Amino acid sequence: MDSSKSKDSTNSGLQETNSDINDEEKNDLCPGFKDADAFVKYGLGAVLSATKASAGLPQTGDEYDFYRSFPGFQEFCESQGDKLLHCMSQIMQHHGCRSRMRDRNKLTGLEERFDLVVDSNDVILERVGILLDEADGVNRNQQPVMPAEFQPPKIVVSSWNRMGSSSGSRSETFRLLQAKNIARPQMKFKEKVDNSNTPFIPKIFIKPNAVKPLPSYFTNKQIRKERPEDLDVPAALADFIHQQRTQEHVEDMFAHPYQYELDHLTIQESVLSKPEPQMYKPLTETKCSFIDTLDDLVALNEKLCKLSEFAVDLEHHSYRSFLGLTCLIQISSREEDFIIDAIELRSELYILNEAFTDPAIVKVFHGADSDIEWLQRDFGLYVVNLFDTHQASRALNLARHSLDQLLKHFCNVNSEKRYQLADWRIRPLPDEMVQYARMDTHYLLYIYDCVRVQLLDFNHGQPGLLQSVWNKSKDISLKKYTKPIFTEESYLELQRKQKRSFNTQQLTAFRLLFAWRDKLARQEDESTGFTLPTHMMNKISEELPKEPQGIIACCNPVPPLVRQQVNELHLLVQQAREMPLLKVRKDGCQNDLQHCSPDGKLDTLIRLIILLILNSASFLKELETQNDHESLSVAQMKARRIIECFENPFRMYLPSSDVHISKNAKFDPSSKIFEVIKDNVSHCIILLISTEERNQAKQSYQESLQNVATVRQQAAVSGGKKRERVASEVGESTPKPSKKQMKSAEKPQKTEPPPKDSFKPFDYSQSDLKVFAGMYFDELQFFTQQKTARGQKSNSGAGNRSMSYMAGKSDR
């Protein structure tokens, strides 16, 4: 009995342990692994160890053949290879791929196995990407949100993105795709959207709270209606006409309308002192009003004018508009929240300038850099007395400066980012999107009080740090909106950001596609990202497809406008393929007219015509000199250069004629060009003066020689008497003539023949022979000296004489 009881107890114990093991196995994600993290760690460790082991094997060409000669090593490699192929086949079978890795021919087996591995990797990576998107909350198979249903997408909750988990992980983020079937709000606008390639002009025509009145250009409606885009002319000529029309009002047009008021703004003492933070009301207890009529907007403006501060934020849409659309304006006071339909009231929102420009009311924004520009662009609204909590966060040196961080730090509120990238054009708005929009401004006034307290405490009660935040906020208020202007060099900035090296054909294709995208986006009022995304434009420029289907293959998914205009894109790519393959400079700049697009050529020619009209004299003069140079032959050009070098010795140091020299440098006394030109001018003047003086001296010298008789004429006149030689005294020696005089004497000179007179021999009887007294003449010694002297002279002459020179008799 005891033995049976003991057996029963042991059996029951075994059953309990087995049941525990089975329960643990059921709870485990995989056998032996409790959760996904343990499985991932084990898998990564196995992969790393296998990679290290494979790297330790001898490589091909590195003693592999030697080890391969041993039968043991060969059998080991074959067995391990079969195991790896079997494992890979199982993985491929699990993913539904072709998996016959072992039953292959030995000749072509390696290539076929490699193709199988590549195909299987593509399938597996694609599935991994789909699963990661689903884990992030984006389901590719799920249809986007339709405005008729107003249902948010299903939330995918997993272990790593569960909301409010105890692990303290980040709250999940969601992306809402662009909704379909939405009527374009641009069609309802009373004022046509200005996508022209001209600078932005402020829309303001009434200036409330003005210290300096509004310029006459904005108050005169007739001047404002004259727009260059109303004319059917090219872009370059439209720009020129626009400049001529508005030349008198340039300073007023592009100046900030409230520049004077902001420069003379004084911060009140009450906002520089330490406040008592006023707690916000809960969202459920706060009234929210949706403003979509003119009467409600006027009533809201009257309420805002009675307040001392209010918070403002904007919701923007930029994917289906070239310049972008402001869809919502959220305004919150201490007691109430307001949401303004900025699409419906787009042309009437200028009414809020009365409250927005009042210097006694504080307008609290967070990150107002873009908001200030959007208010100017769409509604003509300006802000005076702005406080930016983002600048206050930077002054406090907080870890992060986003609004989410401030809400969590000061209000202990986790903001939902489910509709962060939602399409705010949807009308009517779902309740979830309205609540999200309210949260951006509902807590902002309380944060405004808290950051002011901390700024004063951080600076030991001194208002210096708080004053600096006010000054930075004022600088943000002075920002002006600038439209994106297309130029022939606009593509260079984007091409440099891509950090890709293109040849001339690829760079030409990139430039032509960039110009096509900008032109079509302006016409259709679509963003450049919707028309042709940048990564697709890079792909087309790199591949340069030969067929239209190749262009479509470079785009995934294919943008609608690309599918419509694929033939035009194909022509642009063909034009780029005709370019010669040359090296491109690092800046990618091409200044030749032949490299321009057809529109660029037309614009360039129109600009040249305008310059020709304005500067006709200088242009025609340069053209005449150019034609003169072209009409000369090569020999004449060389002769002209030689003459110019003699006339101007500094010519070799001057730049060539085709180098561009600015006019400012020519007339700037501190520049080197001015000094060189000055030296050249002075040198030319000196040359002219010296040549004139030489000509005058030569002429006067010739005139003075006309009446002067020559020596022979004087001798003939004197009767032909020969000058007697005066005997020198004893001991005096006649000086030897210099070499220069001897050479000049040896030169034959053309002289007139002497006059024929009767010859009279010299009478030696009258000469004084006492000079030769005491001298002895040795005739033999005299002749030997003469012979030796002649021999030495002839030998030296023969040695120095050239063999190619034929000696001749002298004419003397």
mmCIF file of C-alpha atoms in Angstrom, residues 107-329:
data_model
loop_
_atom_site.group_PDB
_atom_site.id
_atom_site.type_symbol
_atom_site.label_atom_id
_atom_site.label_comp_id
_atom_site.label_asym_id
_atom_site.label_seq_id
_atom_site.Cartn_x
_atom_site.Cartn_y
_atom_site.Cartn_z
ATOM 1 C CA LEU A 107 27.813 23.238 -64.077
ATOM 2 C CA THR A 108 25.060 25.832 -63.727
ATOM 3 C CA GLY A 109 24.051 25.090 -60.142
ATOM 4 C CA LEU A 110 25.920 28.015 -58.590
ATOM 5 C CA GLU A 111 24.284 30.669 -60.763
ATOM 6 C CA GLU A 112 20.817 29.183 -60.275
ATOM 7 C CA ARG A 113 21.267 28.998 -56.520
ATOM 8 C CA PHE A 114 22.436 32.598 -56.443
ATOM 9 C CA ASP A 115 19.335 33.703 -58.378
ATOM 10 C CA LEU A 116 17.113 31.772 -55.985
ATOM 11 C CA VAL A 117 18.751 33.462 -52.982
ATOM 12 C CA VAL A 118 18.302 36.929 -54.534
ATOM 13 C CA ASP A 119 14.616 36.341 -55.293
ATOM 14 C CA SER A 120 13.977 34.957 -51.838
ATOM 15 C CA ASN A 121 15.707 37.946 -50.185
ATOM 16 C CA ASP A 122 13.509 40.357 -52.158
ATOM 17 C CA VAL A 123 10.338 38.565 -51.073
ATOM 18 C CA ILE A 124 11.400 38.380 -47.430
ATOM 19 C CA LEU A 125 12.491 42.041 -47.253
ATOM 20 C CA GLU A 126 9.254 43.191 -48.858
ATOM 21 C CA ARG A 127 7.251 41.298 -46.248
ATOM 22 C CA VAL A 128 9.395 42.751 -43.482
ATOM 23 C CA GLY A 129 8.681 46.243 -44.780
ATOM 24 C CA ILE A 130 4.930 45.579 -44.854
ATOM 25 C CA LEU A 131 4.995 44.251 -41.295
ATOM 26 C CA LEU A 132 6.998 47.254 -40.073
ATOM 27 C CA ASP A 133 4.513 49.635 -41.704
ATOM 28 C CA GLU A 134 1.642 47.813 -40.055
ATOM 29 C CA ALA A 135 3.442 48.017 -36.720
ATOM 30 C CA ASP A 136 3.812 51.787 -37.187
ATOM 31 C CA GLY A 137 0.090 52.111 -37.804
ATOM 32 C CA VAL A 138 0.153 52.304 -41.600
ATOM 33 C CA ASN A 139 -1.527 49.477 -43.486
ATOM 34 C CA ARG A 140 -0.759 49.503 -47.174
ATOM 35 C CA ASN A 141 -3.832 47.452 -47.990
ATOM 36 C CA GLN A 142 -6.075 49.803 -46.041
ATOM 37 C CA GLN A 143 -7.947 52.488 -47.939
ATOM 38 C CA PRO A 144 -7.349 56.136 -46.898
ATOM 39 C CA VAL A 145 -9.935 57.899 -44.778
ATOM 40 C CA MET A 146 -12.924 59.053 -46.777
ATOM 41 C CA PRO A 147 -14.420 62.431 -45.880
ATOM 42 C CA ALA A 148 -17.958 61.016 -46.020
ATOM 43 C CA GLU A 149 -17.364 58.513 -43.234
ATOM 44 C CA PHE A 150 -15.035 60.482 -40.971
ATOM 45 C CA GLN A 151 -13.730 57.311 -39.414
ATOM 46 C CA PRO A 152 -10.127 57.310 -38.122
ATOM 47 C CA PRO A 153 -7.881 54.432 -39.202
ATOM 48 C CA LYS A 154 -7.714 51.349 -37.073
ATOM 49 C CA ILE A 155 -5.054 51.514 -34.403
ATOM 50 C CA VAL A 156 -2.588 48.651 -34.421
ATOM 51 C CA VAL A 157 -1.424 48.082 -30.866
ATOM 52 C CA SER A 158 1.593 45.871 -30.241
ATOM 53 C CA SER A 159 4.024 45.324 -27.413
ATOM 54 C CA TRP A 160 6.297 48.139 -28.526
ATOM 55 C CA ASN A 161 3.700 50.802 -29.306
ATOM 56 C CA ARG A 162 0.997 50.174 -26.728
ATOM 57 C CA MET A 163 -0.405 53.450 -25.421
ATOM 58 C CA GLY A 164 0.175 54.099 -21.738
ATOM 59 C CA SER A 165 2.365 51.062 -21.145
ATOM 60 C CA SER A 166 4.051 50.653 -17.797
ATOM 61 C CA SER A 167 7.488 50.481 -19.423
ATOM 62 C CA GLY A 168 7.378 54.224 -19.974
ATOM 63 C CA SER A 169 7.855 53.996 -23.738
ATOM 64 C CA ARG A 170 6.948 56.860 -26.052
ATOM 65 C CA SER A 171 3.364 57.377 -27.032
ATOM 66 C CA GLU A 172 2.604 56.008 -30.443
ATOM 67 C CA THR A 173 2.546 58.259 -33.504
ATOM 68 C CA PHE A 174 0.170 57.882 -36.410
ATOM 69 C CA ARG A 175 0.189 59.091 -39.984
ATOM 70 C CA LEU A 176 -3.063 59.832 -41.763
ATOM 71 C CA LEU A 177 -2.813 59.484 -45.525
ATOM 72 C CA GLN A 178 -4.137 62.177 -47.823
ATOM 73 C CA ALA A 179 -7.883 61.866 -48.079
ATOM 74 C CA LYS A 180 -9.510 61.317 -51.458
ATOM 75 C CA ASN A 181 -12.514 62.916 -53.155
ATOM 76 C CA ILE A 182 -11.962 66.352 -51.626
ATOM 77 C CA ALA A 183 -12.961 69.315 -53.750
ATOM 78 C CA ARG A 184 -10.048 71.673 -54.255
ATOM 79 C CA PRO A 185 -10.694 74.705 -52.027
ATOM 80 C CA GLN A 186 -8.717 76.928 -54.420
ATOM 81 C CA MET A 187 -11.701 76.852 -56.765
ATOM 82 C CA LYS A 188 -13.838 78.730 -54.215
ATOM 83 C CA PHE A 189 -11.386 81.526 -53.476
ATOM 84 C CA LYS A 190 -12.570 84.983 -54.437
ATOM 85 C CA GLU A 191 -9.006 86.090 -55.114
ATOM 86 C CA LYS A 192 -7.041 84.049 -57.603
ATOM 87 C CA VAL A 193 -3.980 82.264 -56.231
ATOM 88 C CA ASP A 194 -0.829 84.016 -57.452
ATOM 89 C CA ASN A 195 1.691 81.354 -58.500
ATOM 90 C CA SER A 196 3.500 83.642 -60.947
ATOM 91 C CA ASN A 197 7.253 83.928 -60.975
ATOM 92 C CA THR A 198 7.185 87.425 -59.490
ATOM 93 C CA PRO A 199 8.052 88.583 -55.964
ATOM 94 C CA PHE A 200 5.385 88.543 -53.286
ATOM 95 C CA ILE A 201 3.561 91.810 -52.590
ATOM 96 C CA PRO A 202 1.726 92.241 -49.260
ATOM 97 C CA LYS A 203 -2.057 91.935 -49.414
ATOM 98 C CA ILE A 204 -2.750 94.562 -46.762
ATOM 99 C CA PHE A 205 -4.877 97.554 -47.798
ATOM 100 C CA ILE A 206 -6.080 98.736 -44.344
ATOM 101 C CA LYS A 207 -3.631 99.367 -41.499
ATOM 102 C CA PRO A 208 -5.213 99.382 -38.031
ATOM 103 C CA ASN A 209 -3.224 100.638 -35.022
ATOM 104 C CA ALA A 210 -0.955 102.557 -37.416
ATOM 105 C CA VAL A 211 1.641 105.021 -36.198
ATOM 106 C CA LYS A 212 3.001 105.489 -39.706
ATOM 107 C CA PRO A 213 0.306 105.498 -42.436
ATOM 108 C CA LEU A 214 0.136 102.831 -45.130
ATOM 109 C CA PRO A 215 1.860 103.754 -48.432
ATOM 110 C CA SER A 216 -0.289 104.877 -51.335
ATOM 111 C CA TYR A 217 0.515 101.778 -53.372
ATOM 112 C CA PHE A 218 -1.536 99.522 -51.080
ATOM 113 C CA THR A 219 -4.469 101.924 -50.807
ATOM 114 C CA ASN A 220 -4.746 102.542 -54.582
ATOM 115 C CA LYS A 221 -6.704 99.624 -56.030
ATOM 116 C CA GLN A 222 -5.991 100.573 -59.649
ATOM 117 C CA ILE A 223 -2.247 100.065 -59.232
ATOM 118 C CA ARG A 224 -2.745 96.794 -57.380
ATOM 119 C CA LYS A 225 -4.925 95.321 -60.145
ATOM 120 C CA GLU A 226 -2.208 95.734 -62.791
ATOM 121 C CA ARG A 227 -0.489 92.398 -62.619
ATOM 122 C CA PRO A 228 2.012 91.027 -65.154
ATOM 123 C CA GLU A 229 0.455 87.545 -65.172
ATOM 124 C CA ASP A 230 -2.614 89.036 -66.880
ATOM 125 C CA LEU A 231 -0.528 89.544 -70.017
ATOM 126 C CA ASP A 232 0.167 86.717 -72.444
ATOM 127 C CA VAL A 233 3.932 87.234 -72.498
ATOM 128 C CA PRO A 234 6.943 85.101 -71.515
ATOM 129 C CA ALA A 235 8.093 85.063 -67.918
ATOM 130 C CA ALA A 236 11.201 87.215 -68.476
ATOM 131 C CA LEU A 237 9.248 89.973 -70.250
ATOM 132 C CA ALA A 238 6.526 89.821 -67.594
ATOM 133 C CA ASP A 239 9.139 90.379 -64.895
ATOM 134 C CA PHE A 240 10.515 93.362 -66.798
ATOM 135 C CA ILE A 241 7.055 94.880 -67.289
ATOM 136 C CA HIS A 242 6.253 94.335 -63.635
ATOM 137 C CA GLN A 243 9.450 96.090 -62.607
ATOM 138 C CA GLN A 244 8.736 99.053 -64.870
ATOM 139 C CA ARG A 245 5.193 99.392 -63.540
ATOM 140 C CA THR A 246 6.158 99.265 -59.901
ATOM 141 C CA GLN A 247 9.509 101.056 -60.090
ATOM 142 C CA GLU A 248 8.184 104.067 -58.213
ATOM 143 C CA HIS A 249 6.772 101.919 -55.380
ATOM 144 C CA VAL A 250 9.584 99.404 -54.945
ATOM 145 C CA GLU A 251 10.528 100.522 -51.449
ATOM 146 C CA ASP A 252 6.901 100.513 -50.271
ATOM 147 C CA MET A 253 6.026 97.211 -51.916
ATOM 148 C CA PHE A 254 8.730 95.100 -50.339
ATOM 149 C CA ALA A 255 8.920 96.804 -46.934
ATOM 150 C CA HIS A 256 7.240 95.395 -43.843
ATOM 151 C CA PRO A 257 3.992 97.394 -43.339
ATOM 152 C CA TYR A 258 4.466 97.420 -39.549
ATOM 153 C CA GLN A 259 8.225 97.972 -39.571
ATOM 154 C CA TYR A 260 7.975 101.368 -37.895
ATOM 155 C CA GLU A 261 5.528 100.166 -35.230
ATOM 156 C CA LEU A 262 7.673 97.135 -34.354
ATOM 157 C CA ASP A 263 10.873 99.183 -34.192
ATOM 158 C CA HIS A 264 9.277 101.600 -31.742
ATOM 159 C CA LEU A 265 7.473 98.959 -29.693
ATOM 160 C CA THR A 266 8.000 99.230 -25.931
ATOM 161 C CA ILE A 267 7.387 96.232 -23.713
ATOM 162 C CA GLN A 268 5.055 96.925 -20.807
ATOM 163 C CA GLU A 269 6.348 96.636 -17.252
ATOM 164 C CA SER A 270 3.548 94.237 -16.317
ATOM 165 C CA VAL A 271 4.791 91.510 -18.680
ATOM 166 C CA LEU A 272 8.396 91.925 -17.474
ATOM 167 C CA SER A 273 7.435 91.349 -13.823
ATOM 168 C CA LYS A 274 6.994 87.956 -12.182
ATOM 169 C CA PRO A 275 3.411 86.712 -12.753
ATOM 170 C CA GLU A 276 1.230 84.330 -10.815
ATOM 171 C CA PRO A 277 0.504 81.362 -13.147
ATOM 172 C CA GLN A 278 -3.208 81.087 -13.819
ATOM 173 C CA MET A 279 -4.286 77.441 -14.085
ATOM 174 C CA TYR A 280 -6.008 76.378 -17.274
ATOM 175 C CA LYS A 281 -9.500 74.916 -17.369
ATOM 176 C CA PRO A 282 -10.051 71.289 -18.391
ATOM 177 C CA LEU A 283 -10.998 70.715 -22.008
ATOM 178 C CA THR A 284 -14.382 69.313 -21.079
ATOM 179 C CA GLU A 285 -15.281 72.449 -19.115
ATOM 180 C CA THR A 286 -14.072 74.925 -21.732
ATOM 181 C CA LYS A 287 -16.365 76.238 -24.426
ATOM 182 C CA CYS A 288 -15.216 75.788 -28.018
ATOM 183 C CA SER A 289 -16.655 77.841 -30.905
ATOM 184 C CA PHE A 290 -16.226 77.028 -34.600
ATOM 185 C CA ILE A 291 -16.081 80.249 -36.639
ATOM 186 C CA ASP A 292 -17.150 79.886 -40.290
ATOM 187 C CA THR A 293 -19.305 82.982 -40.953
ATOM 188 C CA LEU A 294 -18.507 86.677 -41.253
ATOM 189 C CA ASP A 295 -20.754 87.653 -38.335
ATOM 190 C CA ASP A 296 -19.047 85.186 -36.038
ATOM 191 C CA LEU A 297 -15.656 86.509 -37.159
ATOM 192 C CA VAL A 298 -16.611 90.108 -36.368
ATOM 193 C CA ALA A 299 -17.879 89.054 -32.924
ATOM 194 C CA LEU A 300 -14.632 87.166 -32.300
ATOM 195 C CA ASN A 301 -12.586 90.227 -33.217
ATOM 196 C CA GLU A 302 -14.512 92.328 -30.706
ATOM 197 C CA LYS A 303 -13.856 89.756 -27.984
ATOM 198 C CA LEU A 304 -10.143 89.603 -28.766
ATOM 199 C CA CYS A 305 -9.755 93.378 -28.654
ATOM 200 C CA LYS A 306 -10.948 93.360 -25.017
ATOM 201 C CA LEU A 307 -8.336 90.774 -23.893
ATOM 202 C CA SER A 308 -4.808 91.361 -22.622
ATOM 203 C CA GLU A 309 -3.377 88.152 -24.137
ATOM 204 C CA PHE A 310 -4.456 85.195 -26.264
ATOM 205 C CA ALA A 311 -2.773 82.155 -27.843
ATOM 206 C CA VAL A 312 -2.653 81.461 -31.593
ATOM 207 C CA ASP A 313 -1.734 78.462 -33.736
ATOM 208 C CA LEU A 314 -2.245 77.433 -37.375
ATOM 209 C CA GLU A 315 -2.922 74.190 -39.260
ATOM 210 C CA HIS A 316 -1.356 74.135 -42.711
ATOM 211 C CA HIS A 317 -1.625 71.982 -45.839
ATOM 212 C CA SER A 318 1.142 71.986 -48.473
ATOM 213 C CA TYR A 319 0.850 68.743 -50.469
ATOM 214 C CA ARG A 320 -1.894 69.724 -52.936
ATOM 215 C CA SER A 321 -0.949 73.384 -53.359
ATOM 216 C CA PHE A 322 2.114 75.068 -54.807
ATOM 217 C CA LEU A 323 2.452 77.769 -52.141
ATOM 218 C CA GLY A 324 0.439 76.015 -49.427
ATOM 219 C CA LEU A 325 -2.879 76.650 -47.713
ATOM 220 C CA THR A 326 -3.691 77.746 -44.173
ATOM 221 C CA CYS A 327 -6.719 75.644 -43.281
ATOM 222 C CA LEU A 328 -7.377 76.477 -39.611
ATOM 223 C CA ILE A 329 -6.572 79.218 -37.110
#
